[in-house]
CSV table of C-alpha atoms in Angstrom, one decimal:
chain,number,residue,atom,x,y,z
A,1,UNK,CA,8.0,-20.9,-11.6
A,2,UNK,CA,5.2,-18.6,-10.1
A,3,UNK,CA,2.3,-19.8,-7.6
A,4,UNK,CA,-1.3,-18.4,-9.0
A,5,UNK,CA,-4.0,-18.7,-6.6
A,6,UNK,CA,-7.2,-19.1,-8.2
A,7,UNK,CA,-5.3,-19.0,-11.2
A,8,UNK,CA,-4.8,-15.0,-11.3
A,9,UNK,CA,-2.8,-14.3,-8.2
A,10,UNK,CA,0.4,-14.4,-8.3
A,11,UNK,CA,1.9,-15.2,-5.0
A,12,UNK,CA,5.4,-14.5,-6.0
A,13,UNK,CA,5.5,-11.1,-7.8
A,14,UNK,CA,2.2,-9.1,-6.0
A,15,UNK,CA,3.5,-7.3,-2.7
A,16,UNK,CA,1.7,-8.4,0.7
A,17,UNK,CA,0.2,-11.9,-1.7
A,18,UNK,CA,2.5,-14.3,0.1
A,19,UNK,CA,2.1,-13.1,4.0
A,20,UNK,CA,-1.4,-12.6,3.7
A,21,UNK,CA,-2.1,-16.5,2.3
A,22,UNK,CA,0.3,-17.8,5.0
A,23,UNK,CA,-1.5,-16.1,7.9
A,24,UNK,CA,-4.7,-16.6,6.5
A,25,UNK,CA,-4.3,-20.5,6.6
A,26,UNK,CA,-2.8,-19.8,10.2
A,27,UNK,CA,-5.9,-18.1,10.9
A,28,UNK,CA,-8.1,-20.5,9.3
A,29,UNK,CA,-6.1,-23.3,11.8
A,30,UNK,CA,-6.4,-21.6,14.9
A,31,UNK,CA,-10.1,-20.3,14.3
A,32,UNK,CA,-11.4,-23.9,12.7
A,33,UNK,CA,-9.6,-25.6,16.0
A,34,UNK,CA,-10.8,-23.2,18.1
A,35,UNK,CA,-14.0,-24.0,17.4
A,36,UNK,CA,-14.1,-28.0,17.1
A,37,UNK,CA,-12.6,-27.9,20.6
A,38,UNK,CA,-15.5,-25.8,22.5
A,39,UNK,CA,-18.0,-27.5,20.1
A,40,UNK,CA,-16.8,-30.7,19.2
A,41,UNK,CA,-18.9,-30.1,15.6
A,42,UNK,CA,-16.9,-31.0,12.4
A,43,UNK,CA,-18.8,-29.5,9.5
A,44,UNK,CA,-19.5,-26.9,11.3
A,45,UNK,CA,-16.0,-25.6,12.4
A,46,UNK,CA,-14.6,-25.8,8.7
A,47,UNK,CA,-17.3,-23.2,7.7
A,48,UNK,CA,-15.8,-21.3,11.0
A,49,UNK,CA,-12.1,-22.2,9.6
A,50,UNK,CA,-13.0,-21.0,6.0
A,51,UNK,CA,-14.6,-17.6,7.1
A,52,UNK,CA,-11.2,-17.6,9.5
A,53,UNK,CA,-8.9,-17.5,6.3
A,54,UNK,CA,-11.0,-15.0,4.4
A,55,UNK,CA,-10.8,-12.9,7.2
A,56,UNK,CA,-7.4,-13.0,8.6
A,57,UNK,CA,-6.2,-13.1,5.1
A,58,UNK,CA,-8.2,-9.9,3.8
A,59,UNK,CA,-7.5,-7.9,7.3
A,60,UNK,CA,-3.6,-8.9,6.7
A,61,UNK,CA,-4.0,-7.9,2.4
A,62,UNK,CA,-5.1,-4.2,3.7
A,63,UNK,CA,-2.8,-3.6,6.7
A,64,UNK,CA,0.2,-4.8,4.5
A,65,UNK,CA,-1.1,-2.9,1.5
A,66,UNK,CA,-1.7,0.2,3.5
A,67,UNK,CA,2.1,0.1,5.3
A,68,UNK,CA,3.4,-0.2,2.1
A,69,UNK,CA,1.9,2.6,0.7
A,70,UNK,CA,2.8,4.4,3.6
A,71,UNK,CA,6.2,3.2,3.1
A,72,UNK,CA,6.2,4.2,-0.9
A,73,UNK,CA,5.1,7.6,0.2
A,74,UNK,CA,7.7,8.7,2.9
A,75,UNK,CA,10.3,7.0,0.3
A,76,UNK,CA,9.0,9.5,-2.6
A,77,UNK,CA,9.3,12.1,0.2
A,78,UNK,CA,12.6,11.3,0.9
A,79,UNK,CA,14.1,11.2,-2.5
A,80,UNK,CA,12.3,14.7,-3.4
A,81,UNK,CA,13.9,16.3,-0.3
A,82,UNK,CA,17.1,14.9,-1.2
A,83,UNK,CA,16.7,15.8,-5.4
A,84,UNK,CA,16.0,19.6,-3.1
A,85,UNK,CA,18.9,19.7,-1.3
A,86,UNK,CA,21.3,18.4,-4.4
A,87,UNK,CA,19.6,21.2,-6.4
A,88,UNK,CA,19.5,24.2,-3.8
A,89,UNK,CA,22.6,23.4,-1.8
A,90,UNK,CA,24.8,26.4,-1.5
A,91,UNK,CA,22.1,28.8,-3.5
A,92,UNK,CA,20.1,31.8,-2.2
A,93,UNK,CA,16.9,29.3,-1.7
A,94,UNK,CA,18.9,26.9,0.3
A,95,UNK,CA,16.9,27.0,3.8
A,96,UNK,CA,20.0,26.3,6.0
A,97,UNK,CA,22.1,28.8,4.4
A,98,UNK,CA,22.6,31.7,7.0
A,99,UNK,CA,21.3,35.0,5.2
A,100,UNK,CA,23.4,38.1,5.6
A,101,UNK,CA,21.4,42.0,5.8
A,102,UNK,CA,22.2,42.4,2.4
A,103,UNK,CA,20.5,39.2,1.2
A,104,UNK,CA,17.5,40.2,3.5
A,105,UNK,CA,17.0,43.1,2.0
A,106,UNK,CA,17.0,42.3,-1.4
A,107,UNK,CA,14.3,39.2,-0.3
C-alpha cells in the first residue's frame, strides 16, 4: 500500500519523498507556533505555518536530492575503480606494479 501526496507522489518508492514531508510538517509546527506566540494572530500564523512546510520541505527535497546524487556518483566511482583494478591487476597498465628498466624502456 503506497502514500501519494497530491495524488502523484509517491512517498514510499521516490528517494528523499518521506524525510522531506516529515520535516516539512515539523517545520510548518515550529514556524506556525512560532509565530502565534509573538503575535497571538491565528489566521495569520497558518499562512506563516503553510509557507513553513513549503519551505523546510523544498530546502530538505534539494539537500537530500543533492547528497544522494553525490552519493550515486562516488558509488559509480568506486565500482569503475574497482571493475580497473579486477581488469589491470597484475598487467603492464597496472599503476602499482613496480616497473623494471626493461619495461621502462620499452614505455
Amino acid at each position: 500500500q503506497s502514500f501519494k501526496l497530491l495524488g502523484f507522489l509517491d512517498v514510499k518508492s521516490v528517494p528523499c519523498a518521506r524525510e522531506s514531508v516529515l520535516y516539512g510538517s515539523l517545520g510548518s509546527f515550529v514556524v506556525g507556533l512560532g509565530h502565534f506566540l509573538a503575535t497571538s494572530r491565528v489566521r495569520r500564523s497558518c499562512d506563516f505555518a503553510v509557507g513553513g512546510f513549503i519551505c523546510t520541505m523544498l530546502g530538505y527535497w534539494f539537500y537530500c536530492r543533492y547528497n544522494l546524487a553525490q552519493h550515486r556518483i562516488r558509488q559509480r566511482m568506486l565500482k569503475e575503480g574497482m571493475r580497473n583494478k579486477i581488469l589491470f591487476e597484475g598487467s603492464s597498465l597496472d599503476p602499482e606494479r613496480k616497473q623494471t628498466g626493461s619495461e621502462r624502456s620499452d614505455s
